[in-house]
Coordinates of C-alpha atoms in Angstrom, one line a residue:
Chain A
M1 CA 0.0 0.0 0.0
T2 CA 1.5 3.3 -1.0
P3 CA 1.0 6.5 1.0
V4 CA -1.2 8.0 -1.7
H5 CA -3.4 5.0 -1.7
F6 CA -3.8 5.2 2.1
T7 CA -4.5 8.9 1.9
F8 CA -7.4 8.7 -0.6
S9 CA -8.8 5.6 1.1
S10 CA -8.8 7.2 4.5
A11 CA -10.3 10.4 3.0
F12 CA -13.1 8.5 1.4
M13 CA -13.7 6.5 4.6
L14 CA -13.8 9.8 6.6
G15 CA -16.4 11.1 4.2
L16 CA -18.4 7.9 4.5
T17 CA -18.2 8.0 8.3
G18 CA -19.3 11.6 8.4
L19 CA -22.2 10.8 6.1
T20 CA -23.2 7.8 8.3
F21 CA -22.9 9.1 11.8
H22 CA -23.4 12.9 11.7
R23 CA -26.6 14.0 10.2
T24 CA -27.8 17.2 11.6
H25 CA -28.2 19.0 8.3
L26 CA -29.0 17.6 4.9
L27 CA -26.4 20.0 3.5
S28 CA -23.7 18.4 5.7
A29 CA -24.6 15.0 4.2
L30 CA -24.3 16.5 0.7
L31 CA -21.0 18.0 1.6
C32 CA -19.8 14.7 2.8
L33 CA -20.8 13.1 -0.5
E34 CA -18.9 15.8 -2.3
G35 CA -15.8 15.0 -0.1
M36 CA -16.1 11.4 -1.1
M37 CA -16.3 12.3 -4.7
L38 CA -13.3 14.6 -4.4
S39 CA -11.2 11.7 -2.9
L40 CA -12.4 9.5 -5.8
F41 CA -11.3 12.2 -8.3
V42 CA -7.9 12.3 -6.7
A43 CA -7.7 8.5 -6.7
L44 CA -8.6 8.1 -10.4
S45 CA -6.3 10.9 -11.6
L46 CA -3.4 9.6 -9.6
W47 CA -4.0 6.1 -10.9
A48 CA -3.9 7.4 -14.4
L49 CA -0.8 9.6 -13.7
Q50 CA 1.2 7.0 -11.9
L51 CA 0.7 4.3 -14.4
S52 CA 1.0 6.9 -17.2
S53 CA -2.1 5.5 -18.7
I54 CA -2.9 8.3 -21.1
S55 CA -6.2 7.0 -22.4
F56 CA -7.5 6.7 -18.8
S57 CA -6.9 10.3 -17.9
A58 CA -10.2 11.4 -19.3
S59 CA -12.1 9.4 -16.8
P60 CA -11.6 11.8 -13.8
L61 CA -13.3 14.4 -16.0
L62 CA -16.3 12.1 -16.5
L63 CA -16.3 11.4 -12.8
L64 CA -16.4 15.1 -12.1
A65 CA -19.2 15.7 -14.6
F66 CA -21.3 13.0 -13.0
S67 CA -20.5 14.1 -9.5
A68 CA -21.6 17.6 -10.5
C69 CA -24.9 16.1 -11.7
E70 CA -25.3 14.3 -8.4
A71 CA -24.5 17.4 -6.4
S72 CA -27.0 19.5 -8.3
A73 CA -29.7 16.9 -7.9
G74 CA -28.9 16.8 -4.2
L75 CA -29.2 20.6 -3.9
A76 CA -32.5 20.5 -5.8
L77 CA -33.7 18.0 -3.3
L78 CA -32.5 20.3 -0.5
V79 CA -34.6 23.1 -1.9
A80 CA -37.5 20.8 -2.3
T81 CA -37.2 19.6 1.3
A82 CA -36.9 23.1 2.5
R83 CA -40.2 23.8 0.6
T84 CA -42.1 20.9 2.1
H85 CA -40.6 20.5 5.5
G86 CA -39.6 24.0 6.3
S87 CA -36.0 23.3 7.2
D88 CA -33.1 21.1 6.0
R89 CA -32.7 19.3 9.4
M90 CA -32.5 15.6 9.0
Q91 CA -34.7 15.2 12.2
S92 CA -37.7 16.7 10.3
L93 CA -37.6 13.9 7.8
N94 CA -39.7 11.7 9.9
L95 CA -43.0 11.3 8.1
L96 CA -42.4 7.8 6.9
Q97 CA -40.8 6.0 9.8
C98 CA -42.5 2.9 11.0
Chain B
M1 CA -45.3 16.6 -15.6
S2 CA -45.1 17.3 -19.3
P3 CA -45.2 14.2 -21.4
F4 CA -42.0 15.1 -23.2
I5 CA -40.1 15.3 -19.9
L6 CA -41.7 12.1 -18.8
A7 CA -40.6 10.4 -22.0
T8 CA -37.1 11.8 -21.6
L9 CA -36.9 10.5 -18.0
L10 CA -38.3 7.1 -18.9
F11 CA -35.8 6.8 -21.7
A12 CA -33.0 7.8 -19.3
L13 CA -34.2 5.2 -16.8
G14 CA -33.9 2.5 -19.4
L15 CA -30.7 3.9 -20.8
G16 CA -29.0 3.8 -17.4
T17 CA -29.9 0.2 -16.8
M18 CA -28.8 -0.8 -20.3
I19 CA -25.5 1.0 -20.0
T20 CA -24.9 -1.0 -16.8
F21 CA -25.8 -4.2 -18.6
A22 CA -23.5 -3.5 -21.5
S23 CA -20.5 -2.3 -19.6
S24 CA -17.4 -4.4 -18.8
H25 CA -15.6 -1.4 -17.1
W26 CA -16.5 -0.4 -13.6
L27 CA -16.6 3.3 -14.5
L28 CA -19.2 2.8 -17.1
A29 CA -21.3 0.6 -14.9
W30 CA -21.1 3.3 -12.2
M31 CA -22.3 5.9 -14.8
G32 CA -25.2 3.7 -15.7
L33 CA -26.2 3.5 -12.1
E34 CA -25.9 7.2 -11.7
I35 CA -28.1 7.9 -14.8
N36 CA -30.6 5.5 -13.4
T37 CA -30.8 7.2 -10.0
L38 CA -31.0 10.7 -11.5
A39 CA -33.8 9.7 -13.8
I40 CA -36.0 8.1 -11.2
L41 CA -35.8 11.1 -8.8
P42 CA -38.4 13.4 -10.5
L43 CA -40.6 10.4 -11.1
M44 CA -40.7 9.7 -7.4
A45 CA -41.2 13.4 -6.5
Q46 CA -43.8 14.1 -9.2
H47 CA -46.6 15.0 -6.8
H48 CA -44.4 17.3 -4.7
H49 CA -46.1 15.9 -1.6
P50 CA -44.0 16.1 1.6
R51 CA -43.9 12.3 1.9
A52 CA -42.8 12.0 -1.7
I53 CA -40.1 14.6 -1.3
E54 CA -38.9 12.9 1.8
A55 CA -38.8 9.5 0.2
T56 CA -36.9 10.9 -2.8
T57 CA -34.3 12.5 -0.5
K58 CA -33.8 9.3 1.4
Y59 CA -33.6 7.3 -1.8
F60 CA -31.1 9.7 -3.3
I61 CA -28.8 9.6 -0.3
A62 CA -28.8 5.8 -0.1
Q63 CA -28.2 5.4 -3.8
A64 CA -25.5 8.1 -4.0
T65 CA -23.6 6.6 -1.1
A66 CA -23.9 3.1 -2.6
A67 CA -22.7 4.3 -6.0
A68 CA -19.7 6.2 -4.4
M69 CA -18.8 3.0 -2.5
L70 CA -19.0 1.0 -5.6
L71 CA -16.6 3.4 -7.4
F72 CA -14.3 3.5 -4.4
A73 CA -14.1 -0.3 -4.3
S74 CA -13.3 -0.5 -8.0
A75 CA -10.7 2.3 -7.7
T76 CA -9.2 0.3 -4.9
N77 CA -9.2 -2.8 -7.1
A78 CA -7.5 -0.8 -9.8
W79 CA -4.8 0.4 -7.4
L80 CA -4.3 -3.1 -6.0
T81 CA -4.5 -5.2 -9.2
G82 CA -4.3 -2.6 -12.0
Q83 CA -7.4 -3.4 -13.9
W84 CA -11.0 -2.2 -14.2
D85 CA -12.8 -5.2 -15.7
I86 CA -16.0 -6.3 -13.9
Q87 CA -15.4 -9.9 -14.6
L88 CA -11.8 -10.1 -13.5
M89 CA -12.0 -9.2 -9.8
T90 CA -9.4 -11.3 -8.0
H91 CA -8.6 -9.4 -4.8
P92 CA -11.1 -10.2 -2.0
L93 CA -11.2 -6.7 -0.4
P94 CA -12.8 -4.9 -3.4
V95 CA -15.2 -7.8 -4.1
T96 CA -16.4 -7.6 -0.5
L97 CA -16.8 -3.8 -0.7
I98 CA -18.7 -4.0 -4.0
T99 CA -21.0 -6.7 -2.7
L100 CA -21.8 -4.5 0.3
A101 CA -22.4 -1.5 -2.0
L102 CA -24.7 -3.4 -4.2
A103 CA -26.5 -4.8 -1.2
L104 CA -27.1 -1.2 -0.1
K105 CA -28.3 -0.3 -3.6
M106 CA -30.8 -3.2 -3.7
G107 CA -31.8 -3.0 0.0
L108 CA -30.4 -6.3 1.3
A109 CA -30.8 -6.9 5.0
P110 CA -28.3 -5.0 7.1
M111 CA -28.6 -2.1 4.7
H112 CA -32.3 -2.4 4.1
S113 CA -33.9 0.2 6.3
W114 CA -34.3 2.9 3.6
L115 CA -36.4 0.6 1.4
P116 CA -39.7 0.4 3.3
E117 CA -39.7 4.1 4.0
V118 CA -39.0 5.0 0.4
I119 CA -41.7 2.7 -1.0
Q120 CA -44.1 3.9 1.6
G121 CA -43.6 7.5 0.3
V122 CA -44.3 7.0 -3.4
D123 CA -47.4 5.8 -5.2
F124 CA -47.9 2.2 -6.4
T125 CA -46.6 2.7 -10.0
T126 CA -43.4 4.3 -8.9
G127 CA -43.1 1.7 -6.1
L128 CA -43.4 -1.0 -8.7
V129 CA -40.6 0.5 -10.7
L130 CA -38.5 0.9 -7.6
S131 CA -38.9 -2.7 -6.6
T132 CA -38.6 -4.3 -10.0
W133 CA -36.7 -2.3 -12.6
Q134 CA -34.3 -0.6 -10.2
K135 CA -33.1 -3.9 -8.8
L136 CA -32.0 -5.1 -12.2
A137 CA -28.8 -3.2 -12.7
P138 CA -27.3 -4.0 -9.3
F139 CA -28.4 -7.5 -9.5
V140 CA -26.7 -8.0 -12.9
L141 CA -23.5 -6.5 -11.5
L142 CA -23.7 -8.9 -8.6
L143 CA -24.2 -11.8 -11.0
Q144 CA -21.0 -10.8 -12.9
L145 CA -18.8 -10.8 -9.8
Q146 CA -16.7 -13.8 -9.1
P147 CA -17.8 -14.7 -5.7
T148 CA -14.6 -15.2 -3.7
N149 CA -16.3 -14.6 -0.4
S150 CA -19.2 -17.0 -0.2
T151 CA -20.0 -16.5 3.5
L152 CA -20.8 -12.9 2.9
L153 CA -23.4 -13.6 0.3
L154 CA -24.9 -16.4 2.5
A155 CA -25.0 -14.0 5.5
L156 CA -26.6 -11.2 3.5
G157 CA -29.2 -13.5 2.1
T158 CA -30.1 -15.2 5.4
A159 CA -30.4 -11.9 7.2
S160 CA -32.6 -10.6 4.4
T161 CA -35.0 -13.4 4.5
L162 CA -35.3 -13.2 8.3
V163 CA -35.6 -9.4 8.4
G164 CA -38.0 -9.4 5.5
G165 CA -40.3 -11.9 7.4
W166 CA -40.0 -10.3 10.8
G167 CA -40.2 -6.7 9.6
G168 CA -43.4 -7.2 7.7
L169 CA -45.2 -8.8 10.7
N170 CA -46.0 -5.6 12.4
Q171 CA -47.0 -3.5 9.4
T172 CA -50.5 -2.4 8.4
Q173 CA -49.4 -0.4 5.4
L174 CA -49.5 -2.3 2.2
R175 CA -46.5 -0.6 0.6
K176 CA -44.3 -1.4 3.6
I177 CA -45.5 -5.0 3.5
L178 CA -44.6 -5.2 -0.1
A179 CA -41.2 -3.6 0.6
Y180 CA -40.4 -6.2 3.2
S181 CA -41.6 -8.9 0.8
S182 CA -39.1 -7.5 -1.7
I183 CA -36.3 -7.7 0.9
A184 CA -37.1 -11.3 1.7
H185 CA -37.3 -12.4 -2.0
L186 CA -34.0 -10.6 -2.7
G187 CA -32.5 -12.6 0.2
W188 CA -33.5 -15.9 -1.5
M189 CA -31.8 -14.8 -4.7
T190 CA -28.7 -13.7 -3.0
I191 CA -28.3 -17.0 -1.2
V192 CA -28.5 -19.1 -4.4
L193 CA -26.5 -16.6 -6.5
Q194 CA -23.1 -18.2 -6.1
F195 CA -24.3 -21.8 -6.6
S196 CA -26.5 -21.3 -9.6
P197 CA -26.7 -17.9 -11.3
S198 CA -29.3 -19.0 -13.7
L199 CA -31.5 -20.1 -10.8
A200 CA -31.1 -16.7 -9.2
L201 CA -32.1 -15.0 -12.5
L202 CA -35.2 -17.3 -12.7
T203 CA -36.1 -16.3 -9.1
L204 CA -35.7 -12.7 -10.0
I205 CA -38.0 -13.0 -13.0
V206 CA -40.6 -15.0 -11.1
Y207 CA -40.5 -12.3 -8.3
F208 CA -41.0 -9.6 -10.9
T209 CA -44.1 -11.3 -12.2
M210 CA -45.6 -11.8 -8.8
T211 CA -44.8 -8.3 -7.4
F212 CA -46.1 -6.8 -10.7
S213 CA -49.4 -8.5 -10.1
A214 CA -49.5 -7.6 -6.4
F215 CA -48.8 -3.9 -7.0
L216 CA -51.2 -3.6 -9.8
M217 CA -53.9 -5.4 -7.8
F218 CA -53.6 -2.9 -4.9
K219 CA -53.5 -0.1 -7.3
L220 CA -56.7 -1.3 -8.9
N221 CA -58.3 -1.4 -5.5
N222 CA -56.8 1.9 -4.6
S223 CA -56.1 0.7 -1.1
T224 CA -52.9 1.6 0.8
N225 CA -53.5 0.0 4.2
L226 CA -54.9 -3.2 5.7
N227 CA -58.3 -1.7 6.7
S228 CA -59.3 -0.5 3.3
L229 CA -58.8 -4.0 1.8
A230 CA -62.0 -5.1 3.3
I231 CA -64.1 -3.1 0.8
S232 CA -62.1 -4.1 -2.2
W233 CA -64.7 -6.8 -3.1
T234 CA -67.1 -4.0 -3.8
K235 CA -64.8 -2.5 -6.3
A236 CA -63.5 -5.5 -8.3
P237 CA -65.0 -8.9 -7.3
V238 CA -63.0 -11.0 -9.7
A239 CA -59.7 -9.4 -8.9
T240 CA -60.5 -9.8 -5.3
A241 CA -61.1 -13.5 -5.8
L242 CA -57.7 -13.8 -7.5
A243 CA -55.8 -11.6 -5.1
P244 CA -55.3 -14.2 -2.4
L245 CA -53.8 -16.6 -5.0
V246 CA -51.4 -13.9 -6.0
L247 CA -50.4 -13.2 -2.3
L248 CA -50.0 -16.9 -1.6
S249 CA -47.9 -17.2 -4.7
L250 CA -45.7 -14.5 -3.2
G251 CA -45.6 -16.6 -0.1
G252 CA -44.6 -19.6 -2.1
L253 CA -47.4 -22.2 -1.6
P254 CA -47.2 -25.3 -3.8
P255 CA -49.7 -25.1 -6.7
L256 CA -48.7 -21.6 -7.6
T257 CA -45.8 -20.1 -9.4
G258 CA -44.0 -18.7 -6.4
F259 CA -43.4 -22.2 -5.2
M260 CA -41.2 -22.9 -8.2
S261 CA -38.3 -20.6 -7.2
K262 CA -38.4 -21.6 -3.5
W263 CA -38.5 -25.3 -4.4
L264 CA -35.6 -25.1 -6.8
I265 CA -33.5 -23.0 -4.3
L266 CA -34.1 -25.4 -1.5
Q267 CA -33.2 -28.3 -3.8
E268 CA -30.0 -26.5 -4.8
L269 CA -29.0 -25.8 -1.3
T270 CA -29.5 -29.4 -0.3
K271 CA -27.3 -30.4 -3.2
Q272 CA -24.6 -28.1 -1.8
D273 CA -24.8 -29.8 1.6
L274 CA -26.3 -26.8 3.3
M275 CA -29.1 -28.5 5.1
P276 CA -29.3 -26.2 8.2
L277 CA -29.4 -23.1 5.9
A278 CA -32.1 -24.6 3.8
T279 CA -34.2 -25.4 6.9
L280 CA -33.7 -21.9 8.2
L281 CA -34.8 -20.5 4.9
A282 CA -37.9 -22.7 4.7
L283 CA -38.8 -21.5 8.3
S284 CA -38.2 -17.9 7.5
A285 CA -40.7 -18.3 4.5
L286 CA -43.3 -19.1 7.2
L287 CA -42.8 -15.6 8.7
S288 CA -43.5 -14.0 5.3
L289 CA -46.4 -16.4 4.8
Y290 CA -48.0 -15.1 7.9
F291 CA -48.5 -11.6 6.7
Y292 CA -49.5 -12.7 3.2
L293 CA -52.2 -14.8 4.8
R294 CA -53.3 -11.8 6.9
L295 CA -53.6 -9.7 3.8
A296 CA -55.5 -12.5 2.1
Y297 CA -57.8 -12.8 5.1
S298 CA -58.7 -9.2 5.3
L299 CA -59.1 -9.1 1.5
T300 CA -61.6 -11.9 1.1
L301 CA -63.0 -13.1 4.4
T302 CA -63.8 -9.8 6.1
V303 CA -66.8 -7.7 5.2
S304 CA -66.9 -4.2 6.6
P305 CA -70.3 -2.7 7.5
N306 CA -71.5 -0.8 4.4
T307 CA -74.6 0.7 2.9
L308 CA -76.4 -1.0 0.0
I309 CA -75.2 1.6 -2.4
G310 CA -71.7 1.3 -1.2
T311 CA -71.5 -2.3 -2.2
T312 CA -72.0 -1.8 -5.9
P313 CA -69.2 0.4 -7.3
W314 CA -68.1 -2.6 -9.5
R315 CA -71.2 -2.0 -11.6
H316 CA -69.9 1.3 -12.8
P317 CA -67.7 1.3 -15.8
T318 CA -64.1 1.8 -14.9
S319 CA -61.3 3.5 -16.7
H320 CA -58.6 1.1 -15.4
L321 CA -56.6 -0.8 -18.0
T322 CA -56.3 -4.3 -16.7
L323 CA -54.6 -6.2 -19.5
L324 CA -51.2 -6.1 -17.7
L325 CA -52.8 -7.1 -14.5
S326 CA -54.6 -10.0 -15.9
T327 CA -51.6 -11.3 -17.9
S328 CA -49.3 -11.1 -14.9
T329 CA -51.9 -12.7 -12.6
V330 CA -52.3 -15.6 -14.9
A331 CA -48.5 -16.0 -15.0
T332 CA -48.4 -15.7 -11.2
V333 CA -50.9 -18.3 -10.6
F334 CA -50.5 -21.0 -13.3
L335 CA -46.8 -21.2 -14.3
L336 CA -45.8 -24.0 -11.9
P337 CA -46.6 -26.9 -14.3
I338 CA -44.2 -25.7 -16.9
T339 CA -41.3 -25.5 -14.5
P340 CA -39.0 -27.9 -16.5
A341 CA -39.4 -25.7 -19.6
I342 CA -38.6 -22.5 -17.6
V343 CA -35.6 -24.1 -15.9
T344 CA -34.2 -25.3 -19.2
L345 CA -34.7 -21.8 -20.7
F346 CA -32.8 -20.1 -17.9
S347 CA -30.0 -22.6 -17.9
L348 CA -29.6 -22.0 -21.6
L349 CA -29.5 -18.3 -20.9
G350 CA -26.9 -18.9 -18.2
T351 CA -24.5 -20.7 -20.4
Chain C
M1 CA 9.7 16.7 -2.7
S2 CA 8.9 13.8 -0.4
F3 CA 8.4 16.1 2.6
F4 CA 6.1 18.5 0.8
M5 CA 4.1 15.7 -0.7
S6 CA 3.6 14.3 2.8
L7 CA 2.3 17.6 3.9
L8 CA -0.1 17.8 1.1
L9 CA -1.5 14.3 1.7
L10 CA -1.9 15.2 5.4
G11 CA -3.7 18.3 4.4
L12 CA -6.2 16.3 2.3
V13 CA -7.0 14.0 5.2
L14 CA -7.3 17.0 7.6
G15 CA -9.7 18.7 5.2
L16 CA -11.9 15.6 5.1
I17 CA -11.7 15.3 8.9
V18 CA -13.1 18.9 9.1
V19 CA -15.9 17.9 6.7
A20 CA -16.7 14.7 8.4
S21 CA -16.8 16.0 12.0
N22 CA -20.2 17.6 11.6
P23 CA -19.7 21.3 12.0
S24 CA -22.1 23.9 10.6
P25 CA -22.2 23.7 6.8
Y26 CA -20.1 26.8 6.4
F27 CA -17.1 25.2 8.1
A28 CA -17.7 21.9 6.3
A29 CA -17.7 23.9 3.0
L30 CA -14.5 25.5 4.1
G31 CA -12.9 22.1 4.8
L32 CA -14.0 21.0 1.4
V33 CA -12.3 24.1 -0.2
V34 CA -9.1 23.3 1.7
A35 CA -9.3 19.6 0.6
A36 CA -9.9 20.6 -3.0
G37 CA -7.0 23.0 -3.0
V38 CA -4.7 20.5 -1.5
G39 CA -5.9 17.9 -3.9
C40 CA -4.9 20.3 -6.7
G41 CA -1.5 20.5 -5.2
I42 CA -1.2 16.7 -5.1
L43 CA -2.2 16.4 -8.7
V44 CA 0.4 19.1 -9.7
W45 CA 3.2 17.4 -7.9
H46 CA 2.3 14.2 -9.7
G47 CA 2.4 15.9 -13.1
G48 CA -1.3 16.2 -13.8
S49 CA -1.4 19.9 -14.3
F50 CA -4.5 19.8 -16.6
L51 CA -6.5 17.7 -14.3
C52 CA -5.5 20.0 -11.4
F53 CA -6.7 22.9 -13.5
I54 CA -10.1 21.3 -14.1
L55 CA -10.5 20.4 -10.4
F56 CA -9.7 23.9 -9.4
L57 CA -12.2 25.4 -11.8
I58 CA -15.0 23.0 -10.9
Y59 CA -14.7 23.0 -7.2
L60 CA -13.7 26.6 -6.5
G61 CA -15.5 28.2 -9.3
G62 CA -18.7 26.3 -9.6
M63 CA -19.6 24.1 -6.7
L64 CA -18.7 26.3 -3.8
V65 CA -20.8 29.2 -5.1
V66 CA -23.8 26.9 -5.1
F67 CA -22.9 25.6 -1.7
A68 CA -22.6 29.1 -0.3
Y69 CA -26.0 29.9 -1.7
C70 CA -27.5 26.8 0.0
A71 CA -25.7 27.4 3.3
A72 CA -27.6 30.7 3.3
L73 CA -30.8 28.8 2.8
A74 CA -30.0 26.5 5.7
A75 CA -29.4 29.2 8.3
D76 CA -28.6 28.0 11.9
S77 CA -29.5 29.7 15.2
H78 CA -26.3 28.6 17.0
W79 CA -23.3 27.5 15.1
E80 CA -21.2 24.4 15.6
S81 CA -17.9 26.0 14.8
L82 CA -14.6 24.1 14.6
G83 CA -13.8 25.0 18.2
S84 CA -17.0 23.8 19.8
Q85 CA -16.8 20.9 22.0
S86 CA -18.6 18.1 20.1
V87 CA -16.9 19.0 16.8
A88 CA -13.4 19.2 18.4
A89 CA -13.9 15.9 20.1
T90 CA -15.1 14.2 16.9
M91 CA -12.1 15.7 15.0
L92 CA -9.8 14.4 17.7
V93 CA -11.3 10.9 17.5
Y94 CA -11.1 10.8 13.7
G95 CA -7.5 12.2 13.7
V96 CA -6.4 9.6 16.2
S97 CA -8.0 6.7 14.4
V98 CA -6.5 7.7 11.1
G99 CA -3.1 8.1 12.8
V100 CA -3.4 4.6 14.3
L101 CA -4.4 3.1 11.0
A102 CA -1.4 4.9 9.3
G103 CA 0.9 3.5 12.0
G104 CA -0.5 0.0 11.3
F105 CA 0.2 0.3 7.6
Y106 CA 3.6 2.1 8.1
G107 CA 5.8 -0.9 7.7
G108 CA 4.2 -1.8 4.4
W109 CA 4.7 1.6 2.7
Y110 CA 7.2 1.8 0.0
E111 CA 8.8 4.8 -1.5
S112 CA 8.8 3.9 -5.1
S113 CA 5.5 5.6 -5.6
W114 CA 7.1 9.0 -5.0
L115 CA 8.7 8.9 -8.4
T116 CA 6.0 10.2 -10.7
V117 CA 5.9 9.5 -14.4
E118 CA 6.3 13.0 -15.6
E119 CA 9.1 13.9 -13.2
F120 CA 11.9 13.8 -15.7
H121 CA 10.4 15.9 -18.4
E122 CA 9.2 18.9 -16.6
L123 CA 9.9 21.1 -19.6
A124 CA 8.0 19.0 -22.1
V125 CA 5.3 20.7 -24.1
H126 CA 2.9 17.8 -24.2
R127 CA 1.7 16.5 -20.8
G128 CA 0.2 13.1 -20.6
D129 CA -3.1 14.0 -19.0
A130 CA -3.9 16.8 -21.5
A131 CA -3.3 14.4 -24.4
G132 CA -5.5 11.8 -22.6
V133 CA -8.3 14.3 -22.2
A134 CA -8.1 15.3 -25.8
L135 CA -8.6 11.6 -26.7
M136 CA -12.2 12.1 -25.6
Y137 CA -12.9 14.1 -28.7
M138 CA -12.3 11.1 -31.0
P139 CA -12.0 7.6 -29.6
G140 CA -13.9 8.4 -26.4
G141 CA -16.6 10.4 -28.1
K142 CA -19.3 8.2 -26.9
M143 CA -18.3 8.8 -23.3
L144 CA -18.5 12.6 -24.1
M145 CA -21.9 12.1 -25.5
I146 CA -23.1 10.1 -22.5
A147 CA -21.7 12.8 -20.1
A148 CA -23.3 15.6 -22.1
W149 CA -26.6 13.8 -22.2
T150 CA -26.5 13.2 -18.4
L151 CA -25.8 16.9 -17.8
L152 CA -28.9 17.8 -20.0
L153 CA -30.9 15.2 -18.1
T154 CA -29.8 16.7 -14.8
L155 CA -31.2 20.0 -16.0
F156 CA -34.6 18.4 -16.5
V157 CA -34.3 16.6 -13.2
V158 CA -33.5 19.7 -11.2
M159 CA -36.2 21.7 -12.9
E160 CA -38.8 19.1 -12.1
L161 CA -37.6 18.7 -8.5
V162 CA -37.7 22.4 -7.6
R163 CA -40.8 23.3 -9.6
G164 CA -43.1 25.1 -7.2
K165 CA -46.5 23.9 -6.6
N166 CA -48.6 26.2 -4.4
R167 CA -47.9 24.5 -1.2
G168 CA -45.0 24.5 1.3
A169 CA -43.0 27.3 2.8
L170 CA -41.8 29.0 -0.4
R171 CA -44.5 29.9 -2.9
S172 CA -45.6 32.6 -5.2
I173 CA -48.4 34.8 -3.8

């Protein structure tokens, strides 16, 4: 395991842990998702750069485009939740629980 | 929603799944899953009801997390072994991570708790899409993995069947019951996945037929909880007479189609010397059977007090199209006798 | 080079620790900015200047503007800043656990990865990553089409999701 590999793995796992355990705001959850996507971007670009795989170095861009799509869909859901529930607190998302 | 946008979204929904089917590279498979998730979001939230928005948000967070985990696992695989192919996964760590991510995507047992809430928040048609079409892409990815860690799949499957049975016992909402039924059926598929992929595919198709019929039946009756089932005979008497058969087919009783998949899976497990697991599975099917029986009971054997006029809505002409419902109901009830043909067909597909 | 690279990698992990330790969204966004900037640094040191450029533009130019807008939407009465007790405790826990994990893996680390591919031709005109991205115009054109189609689809998705019906807190009068 190289230090770079360890770094992006731990960054991703930190993002995942934050998303799992700390859920005060929906916006915080979306930021954690963005952090995970950032570490994935670093992982893909460094893989392409270290193996000098030229044809693969377009894939981080595709990843970034898709993560931008995901982020904008998440923000749209944030706005929609603020419309219907009045705030973006995760605690107010309790209409459907058993 | 404008029909053009609806057509675009439905096209994207199909396109995402097809990209995932056609891909041999993890990045492309991930893209297909993302397109799929993005396209279903406005369909779920189309009524802008608070429950629908909440279900959409929960669905989005679960799916986005699962997709990110999938891509992380495949990036880890690329760093460890240097390749991105779906079929050539050799290192056990990424395979385990990917299996867990796909389990989160499909709603298998330890990661299942978003599924009942999400299905409860949307209407029957979207719930049908969620519990059938949206399972296809992750399931196909799971089929293509080389199972190096068989205990994980067995544990996920057993936990799913047990949780699917136990969770549904306490529910009175039909959509939550159907969601727990979905969890239990996916557990059966996951258990048999590594021993006989063609059998898992057969179980998936049989489950699709049965759940199609069940969702459309409840949609026809327009009833979302257990109480309102008691007046469904006033709305559609023939469908009400057939509905218990559909539910018992979901439960897996012998002369109906649902028995086929459970029978073949138990036979396969005994062939693999997994007798205790097979016994546990058969017993967990009893848990599910209890709530299917309760649904059938309140559907057919209870009569709620009603006025004379209230008992005759079935005389009015309806605008429901029932061709799909009748076709899938016939398939749900009568397919058991042609089991050998179906098994042969799927084993040909598997090779 | 090795020392500076270690600092950058540490900065990436620290940025994610700030994001993950559940402060108010402003501080989480700040942590994400730091992490994105440090990620750019890592990419530059590995020779991927074009990818770094893209990351810098997207994160600091586009996404953070949107997040600042939404942080304004989600206003909080009392802030959980980085110094407040729960956040600091969580950050400490995360930092210690990452450190313990790093110590566990320390023996297996090897230094060969520090040598990057582009290290010996710093003055070359063509960089590998820029050439690779340019490949997307011809052999990877289908991927470009898929990505463009997804961005268009996202436009529809967002418009449908935030379309206002006359209910809820925000509505036209």
